[in-house]
């Protein structure tokens, strides 16, 4: 049985003025598919400032998707408000989560570093407890599994992102390398449609709902808010192969700005 994962990232509700309309366009696209994807994955930066009204807006839009859904934190999120408003729980530490079906699992890590002295921290970190949790989860079940988090664990050639990636990624790589049934690592943060390799497996960045970060050499703004909303579709085949399709959606605005 094939599995289709719709991978959305970086909605940034409360940030760009059209962030909600962009996210609504993404969700509407998913709802129009027949058949629909098996799961919706959102890899962080749901809100731009981590405010309660931003999460209320996000919940309204994301709850239009009534199928299985896994939503993780990003550096723009505030863990306590995220947990309260989106997960209906209190945050008692990093928000690790599991979403599973008969034939695959998604394990969500929480690479958010809490703000210090009121200043947002943009790089990512994973605690030892999270890595132990991931190792335990992977050791307990050999179904095909995706490791999910916000921050890419290695350089992807974007100057804006280079200083704010996942710190100490080799620790995560060591866990993934021990488990052959990890299909890929699915991340966000970089606002780009991108594929690379980490710990011998694919790393797939879901694109950016709110904006795009182009290559340094491209003739666009460093954060290209006029670019189209983008997302990824990850297709896990019966034979274990993984195919990814990225999609840029039509959206009002000057795509050349």
Short mmCIF file of C-alpha atoms in Angstrom, two decimals:
data_model
loop_
_atom_site.label_atom_id
_atom_site.label_comp_id
_atom_site.label_asym_id
_atom_site.label_seq_id
_atom_site.Cartn_x
_atom_site.Cartn_y
_atom_site.Cartn_z
CA UNK A 1 0.00 0.00 0.00
CA UNK A 2 1.51 3.33 -1.05
CA UNK A 3 1.51 6.24 1.38
CA UNK A 4 1.30 9.92 0.40
CA UNK A 5 2.53 12.53 2.87
CA UNK A 6 1.67 16.18 2.21
CA UNK A 7 4.55 18.18 3.68
CA UNK A 8 3.91 21.86 4.46
CA UNK A 9 6.23 24.18 6.34
CA UNK A 10 6.72 27.74 7.56
CA UNK A 11 3.22 29.16 7.42
CA UNK A 12 4.27 32.12 9.62
CA UNK A 13 0.77 33.17 10.64
CA UNK A 14 0.94 36.79 11.82
CA UNK A 15 4.00 37.56 9.72
CA UNK A 16 3.60 38.47 6.04
CA UNK A 17 0.21 40.13 5.47
CA UNK A 18 -0.88 37.35 3.11
CA UNK A 19 0.37 34.46 5.29
CA UNK A 20 -3.12 33.24 6.08
CA UNK A 21 -4.30 33.43 2.48
CA UNK A 22 -1.24 31.49 1.38
CA UNK A 23 -1.83 28.77 3.97
CA UNK A 24 -5.49 28.61 3.01
CA UNK A 25 -4.46 28.11 -0.63
CA UNK A 26 -2.17 25.24 0.40
CA UNK A 27 -4.86 23.52 2.46
CA UNK A 28 -7.47 24.04 -0.26
CA UNK A 29 -5.13 22.41 -2.76
CA UNK A 30 -4.78 19.37 -0.49
CA UNK A 31 -8.52 19.14 0.09
CA UNK A 32 -9.15 19.18 -3.67
CA UNK A 33 -7.01 16.10 -4.31
CA UNK A 34 -8.81 12.83 -5.04
CA UNK A 35 -7.76 10.73 -3.29
CA UNK A 36 -6.39 12.99 -0.60
CA UNK A 37 -2.96 12.48 0.98
CA UNK A 38 -2.78 10.04 3.86
CA UNK A 39 -1.30 12.55 6.28
CA UNK A 40 -0.54 16.26 6.59
CA UNK A 41 2.87 17.08 8.05
CA UNK A 42 3.75 20.65 9.11
CA UNK A 43 7.41 21.12 10.04
CA UNK A 44 7.35 24.26 12.15
CA UNK A 45 7.23 28.04 12.18
CA UNK A 46 3.47 27.82 12.32
CA UNK A 47 3.33 31.29 13.89
CA UNK A 48 5.63 34.25 13.24
CA UNK A 49 5.77 35.61 16.81
CA UNK A 50 4.26 32.76 18.83
CA UNK A 51 1.23 34.81 19.87
CA UNK A 52 -2.10 33.28 20.95
CA UNK A 53 -4.06 34.95 18.15
CA UNK A 54 -1.59 33.66 15.56
CA UNK A 55 -2.14 30.10 16.77
CA UNK A 56 -5.90 30.62 16.84
CA UNK A 57 -5.74 31.69 13.20
CA UNK A 58 -3.48 28.74 12.36
CA UNK A 59 -5.80 26.29 14.03
CA UNK A 60 -8.79 27.60 12.10
CA UNK A 61 -6.97 27.08 8.81
CA UNK A 62 -5.24 23.79 9.61
CA UNK A 63 -8.36 22.24 11.15
CA UNK A 64 -9.98 22.33 7.71
CA UNK A 65 -7.81 19.25 7.20
CA UNK A 66 -9.68 16.51 9.03
CA UNK A 67 -7.33 13.62 8.28
CA UNK A 68 -4.24 12.52 10.23
CA UNK A 69 -2.00 15.50 10.98
CA UNK A 70 1.36 16.08 12.68
CA UNK A 71 2.46 19.64 13.46
CA UNK A 72 5.84 20.51 14.98
CA UNK A 73 7.55 23.60 16.34
CA UNK A 74 10.02 25.95 14.66
CA UNK A 75 12.28 28.75 15.83
CA UNK A 76 9.54 31.37 15.42
CA UNK A 77 7.15 29.37 17.61
CA UNK A 78 6.72 29.66 21.37
CA UNK A 79 6.53 26.18 22.82
CA UNK A 80 4.05 26.90 25.62
CA UNK A 81 1.54 28.70 23.42
CA UNK A 82 2.04 26.18 20.61
CA UNK A 83 1.24 23.28 22.93
CA UNK A 84 -1.73 24.99 24.50
CA UNK A 85 -3.32 26.30 21.31
CA UNK A 86 -2.51 23.56 18.80
CA UNK A 87 -2.03 20.38 20.84
CA UNK A 88 -4.51 21.04 23.68
CA UNK A 89 -1.87 20.30 26.29
CA UNK A 90 0.71 22.01 28.43
CA UNK A 91 4.37 21.94 27.43
CA UNK A 92 6.44 20.07 30.00
CA UNK A 93 9.55 20.00 27.82
CA UNK A 94 10.32 19.43 24.13
CA UNK A 95 7.20 18.44 22.23
CA UNK A 96 8.12 15.06 20.75
CA UNK A 97 5.23 13.39 18.94
CA UNK A 98 4.38 10.17 17.12
CA UNK A 99 1.98 9.66 14.23
CA UNK A 100 1.63 6.10 13.02
CA UNK A 101 -0.40 3.97 10.66
CA UNK A 102 -0.38 0.31 9.79
CA UNK A 103 2.51 0.70 7.37
CA UNK A 104 4.61 3.72 8.43
CA UNK A 105 5.45 6.07 11.30
CA UNK A 106 6.39 9.74 11.63
CA UNK A 107 8.46 10.77 14.65
CA UNK A 108 8.48 14.52 15.36
CA UNK A 109 11.39 16.07 17.24
CA UNK A 110 11.39 19.58 18.73
CA UNK A 111 14.50 21.55 17.70
CA UNK A 112 13.17 24.86 19.03
CA UNK A 113 15.55 26.69 21.38
CA UNK A 114 13.55 28.83 23.79
CA UNK A 115 14.06 32.60 23.66
CA UNK A 116 16.66 34.09 25.99
CA UNK A 117 16.13 37.52 27.58
CA UNK A 118 13.24 38.05 25.20
CA UNK A 119 15.38 37.40 22.11
CA UNK A 120 14.41 34.65 19.67
CA UNK A 121 17.05 31.96 19.08
CA UNK A 122 17.07 30.91 15.46
CA UNK A 123 19.41 27.92 15.35
CA UNK A 124 18.15 24.49 16.39
CA UNK A 125 19.16 22.04 19.10
CA UNK A 126 18.05 18.56 20.14
CA UNK A 127 18.37 17.49 23.74
CA UNK A 128 19.98 14.21 24.75
CA UNK A 129 16.59 13.08 26.05
CA UNK A 130 15.02 13.64 22.62
CA UNK A 131 17.75 11.67 20.89
CA UNK A 132 17.34 8.85 23.41
CA UNK A 133 13.59 8.95 22.78
CA UNK A 134 14.15 8.74 19.04
CA UNK A 135 16.55 5.82 19.43
CA UNK A 136 14.09 3.99 21.69
CA UNK A 137 11.20 4.58 19.28
CA UNK A 138 13.22 3.33 16.34
CA UNK A 139 14.45 0.29 18.24
CA UNK A 140 10.93 -0.70 19.26
CA UNK A 141 9.34 -0.74 15.80
CA UNK A 142 10.79 -1.51 12.37
CA UNK A 143 8.04 -0.07 10.21
CA UNK A 144 9.29 2.49 7.65
CA UNK A 145 9.78 5.68 9.65
CA UNK A 146 10.34 9.36 8.90
CA UNK A 147 12.31 11.53 11.32
CA UNK A 148 10.76 15.02 11.35
CA UNK A 149 11.99 18.32 12.76
CA UNK A 150 12.24 21.99 11.81
CA UNK A 151 15.95 22.67 11.32
CA UNK A 152 17.98 21.08 8.51
CA UNK A 153 20.91 19.14 9.97
CA UNK A 154 23.49 20.25 7.37
CA UNK A 155 24.46 23.12 5.09
CA UNK A 156 22.32 23.50 1.96
CA UNK A 157 24.17 26.34 0.24
CA UNK A 158 22.00 29.26 1.40
CA UNK A 159 23.89 32.09 3.09
CA UNK A 160 20.87 33.17 5.13
CA UNK A 161 20.46 29.71 6.61
CA UNK A 162 24.10 28.76 7.22
CA UNK A 163 24.32 30.26 10.77
CA UNK A 164 20.93 28.99 11.93
CA UNK A 165 20.88 25.29 11.15
CA UNK A 166 20.72 22.40 13.64
CA UNK A 167 23.66 22.45 16.05
CA UNK A 168 25.62 19.23 16.73
CA UNK A 169 23.86 17.32 13.93
CA UNK A 170 26.22 14.36 14.17
CA UNK A 171 24.35 13.17 17.26
CA UNK A 172 21.13 12.93 15.27
CA UNK A 173 23.01 11.36 12.39
CA UNK A 174 24.37 8.66 14.67
CA UNK A 175 20.86 7.64 15.74
CA UNK A 176 19.53 7.59 12.18
CA UNK A 177 22.50 5.61 10.88
CA UNK A 178 21.80 2.82 13.40
CA UNK A 179 18.31 2.18 12.03
CA UNK A 180 17.91 1.04 8.44
CA UNK A 181 14.15 1.61 8.45
CA UNK A 182 14.49 5.40 8.67
CA UNK A 183 13.31 6.36 5.20
CA UNK A 184 14.21 10.07 5.29
CA UNK A 185 14.50 13.15 7.47
CA UNK A 186 11.77 15.71 6.73
CA UNK A 187 12.48 19.32 7.72
CA UNK A 188 11.44 22.93 7.15
CA UNK A 189 13.05 26.25 8.17
CA UNK A 190 14.87 26.95 4.90
CA UNK A 191 11.84 28.04 2.83
CA UNK A 192 13.13 26.21 -0.23
CA UNK A 193 12.35 23.12 -2.28
CA UNK A 194 15.43 21.06 -1.63
CA UNK A 195 16.82 17.54 -1.36
CA UNK A 196 20.16 16.45 0.09
CA UNK A 197 21.64 13.53 2.05
CA UNK A 198 22.35 13.07 5.77
CA UNK A 199 23.42 9.91 7.61
CA UNK A 200 23.06 8.03 4.33
CA UNK A 201 19.38 8.93 3.89
CA UNK A 202 17.51 11.71 2.11
CA UNK A 203 16.86 15.03 3.80
CA UNK A 204 13.82 16.68 2.21
CA UNK A 205 12.82 20.30 2.84
CA UNK A 206 9.12 20.91 2.34
CA UNK A 207 9.35 24.38 0.78
CA UNK A 208 7.78 27.51 2.25
CA UNK A 209 4.13 28.45 2.56
CA UNK A 210 4.75 32.09 3.53
CA UNK A 211 7.80 32.84 1.36
CA UNK A 212 10.84 31.43 -0.42
CA UNK A 213 14.56 31.79 0.34
CA UNK A 214 16.29 31.72 -3.07
CA UNK A 215 19.85 30.78 -3.88
CA UNK A 216 22.28 33.57 -3.08
CA UNK A 217 22.99 34.05 -6.79
CA UNK A 218 19.34 34.40 -7.83
CA UNK A 219 18.00 37.90 -8.62
CA UNK A 220 15.34 37.87 -5.90
CA UNK A 221 15.11 39.32 -2.39
CA UNK A 222 16.84 37.31 0.34
CA UNK A 223 13.36 36.45 1.61
CA UNK A 224 11.16 36.35 -1.49
CA UNK A 225 7.64 37.05 -0.22
CA UNK A 226 6.24 37.36 -3.75
CA UNK A 227 7.27 33.83 -4.66
CA UNK A 228 4.52 31.20 -4.83
CA UNK A 229 3.54 29.06 -1.83
CA UNK A 230 5.34 25.72 -2.11
CA UNK A 231 4.91 22.30 -0.56
CA UNK A 232 6.10 18.73 -1.03
CA UNK A 233 4.43 15.38 -1.59
CA UNK A 234 6.38 12.35 -0.37
CA UNK A 235 5.22 9.07 -1.88
CA UNK A 236 6.35 5.91 -0.07
CA UNK A 237 5.98 3.03 -2.53
CA UNK A 238 5.09 -0.56 -1.73
CA UNK A 239 8.67 -1.62 -2.50
CA UNK A 240 10.14 0.87 -0.03
CA UNK A 241 11.20 3.49 -2.57
CA UNK A 242 10.55 7.16 -1.80
CA UNK A 243 9.53 9.67 -4.47
CA UNK A 244 9.12 13.38 -3.73
CA UNK A 245 7.18 15.88 -5.84
CA UNK A 246 7.37 19.59 -5.01
CA UNK A 247 4.56 21.90 -5.99
CA UNK A 248 4.41 25.69 -6.41
CA UNK A 249 0.84 26.98 -6.27
CA UNK A 250 -0.68 29.83 -8.29
CA UNK A 251 -1.13 32.83 -6.03
CA UNK A 252 -1.97 36.52 -6.63
CA UNK A 253 1.01 38.85 -6.62
CA UNK A 254 3.96 39.90 -8.68
CA UNK A 255 6.13 36.77 -8.86
CA UNK A 256 9.01 38.86 -10.18
CA UNK A 257 9.11 41.30 -7.24
#
